[in-house]
Amino acid sequence: MIPGAFDYHAPASLEEALSLLSANVDDAKVLAGGQSLLPLMKLRLAKPEVIIDIGGLAELNYIREDGDHIAIGALATYTDLAESELILDRCPLLAQAAVVVGDVQVRNRGTVGGGLAHADPAEDLPAAVLALDAEIKAAGPDGERWIPASEFFITMLTTSLMPEELLTEIRVPARDGYKSSYQKASRQAAGFAIVGVATCLKESADGTCEDIAIGVTGVGDVAYRAEQVEAALRGRKLDDSAIAGAAALVTGGVDPIEDVNATPTYRAHLARVYVERTIQAARAE
Amino acid sequence: MKQTVRVTVNGRLYEEEVEPRQLLSYFLRETIGLTGTHIGCIIGECGACTVQVNGTLVKSCLMFAVQANGKEVTTIEGLAEGDALHPVQEAFINNYGFQCGYCTPGMIMAADSLLKKNPNPSEEEIREGLAGNLCMCTGYVQIVAAVKEAAGQVDNG
């Protein structure tokens, strides 16, 4: 359980981090909170020759209002997200997902940027980030670009970040007037999501669904938007039978994965149940 | 190539040459000899190695020692003041909050951190606050009782 040896760099600026990354692009891993990377290194599933520790870059550690968006620096921790008044007020779905990531210790060290870039298929936050139509900023040697969350997660442990790029910010539109809920099924406290569903909706006074967005994690090899469920509910009265009928569409077009925790059939069942639960919980907010 | 780290542990500054791959847990136990911090699973699941870094609860096996450079670490050895045990330590003794004792240092660090943030937690909040710390003897009932007793006695200033 000792990681392989590596050369360690702790750049003093984002610029320095980017040039180190470009210079070592085949051998380097970027270290932020380390809550995913260190276990992989100890199991020798990852053996980077160079570690670029961006953990000290204060310029990447913030949560702030940016017009009608909330801007979250890559180094904000899950605890920061869960406790931020701004997040709780303007897009609480992020806090609802962050507060059930791992345990206290992991939430204190684990970073939003690191978690998203790692793209574990059972990670909680991608469901919320997808449901909120977040954008992800990637900085590279040729400057910055914005990647919509819908184009960010490619497959298991794979994102659309280029090897020489760093994830620097997540930008989330404020969801004033929306209600939301994130819920996950896991085998034990602090467990990974077998299924996690993030739902964000807006309903009119008579209970008609004006808008709904549902992000699903843990089911397929990558988090996704349950677009068929959304389409079935948009403009409809949110009564129990409409919700149940729509929830059954959650795995449409998706192959649920099989692992030690759940069969594909059980995962699909859980996904349907959790879609219903999060819609009902959001409405009851 | 070795790196120099300067880490303050329990109020004392240490300057050491370490391999970058050295985990903070091994730095504490082997480099500076503070063996109160225990190593259990070493993959970040059991919480036995829990310490506080700049006042924040972390697992020291999920952190390289070089990441603690310039920071302040508090371990189980740093809680008592002289012969006077910390209120959480007293409460663990009063309630038999340990069986084999292996998880105890991490449990106490986690309980202290929880009570600094939330001086009077509910039972559910205590269990959630300690979710990252496993007791393989399953002595959770007494541990939760100890944290309840210590509630309100931890200086959160």
Coordinates of C-alpha atoms in Angstrom, one line a residue, chain A residues 10-15 17 31-32 53-64 71-77 80 111 168-169, chain B residues 71:
Chain A
A10 CA 3.9 22.2 -6.1
P11 CA 3.4 25.1 -8.6
A12 CA 2.8 28.6 -7.2
S13 CA 0.4 29.7 -10.0
L14 CA -2.0 28.2 -12.5
E15 CA 0.3 29.3 -15.2
A17 CA 0.9 24.3 -13.2
L31 CA -3.2 16.2 -7.5
A32 CA -5.8 18.3 -5.7
D53 CA 0.0 19.3 -6.7
I54 CA -2.4 22.2 -7.4
G55 CA -3.8 22.0 -3.8
G56 CA -2.1 25.3 -2.8
L57 CA -3.4 27.4 -5.6
A58 CA -5.6 29.9 -3.8
E59 CA -6.7 31.3 -7.1
L60 CA -8.7 28.1 -7.7
N61 CA -10.4 28.1 -4.4
Y62 CA -13.7 30.1 -4.3
I63 CA -17.4 30.0 -4.5
R64 CA -18.9 33.3 -5.7
A71 CA -18.8 30.2 -10.1
I72 CA -17.1 27.4 -8.2
G73 CA -13.3 27.1 -8.2
A74 CA -11.9 23.7 -8.9
L75 CA -10.4 23.4 -5.4
A76 CA -13.7 24.1 -3.5
T77 CA -14.2 21.0 -1.3
D80 CA -17.4 24.0 1.1
T111 CA -12.5 18.8 -4.4
T168 CA -10.4 25.3 -13.3
E169 CA -14.0 26.3 -12.7
Chain B
K71 CA 0.3 23.4 7.8

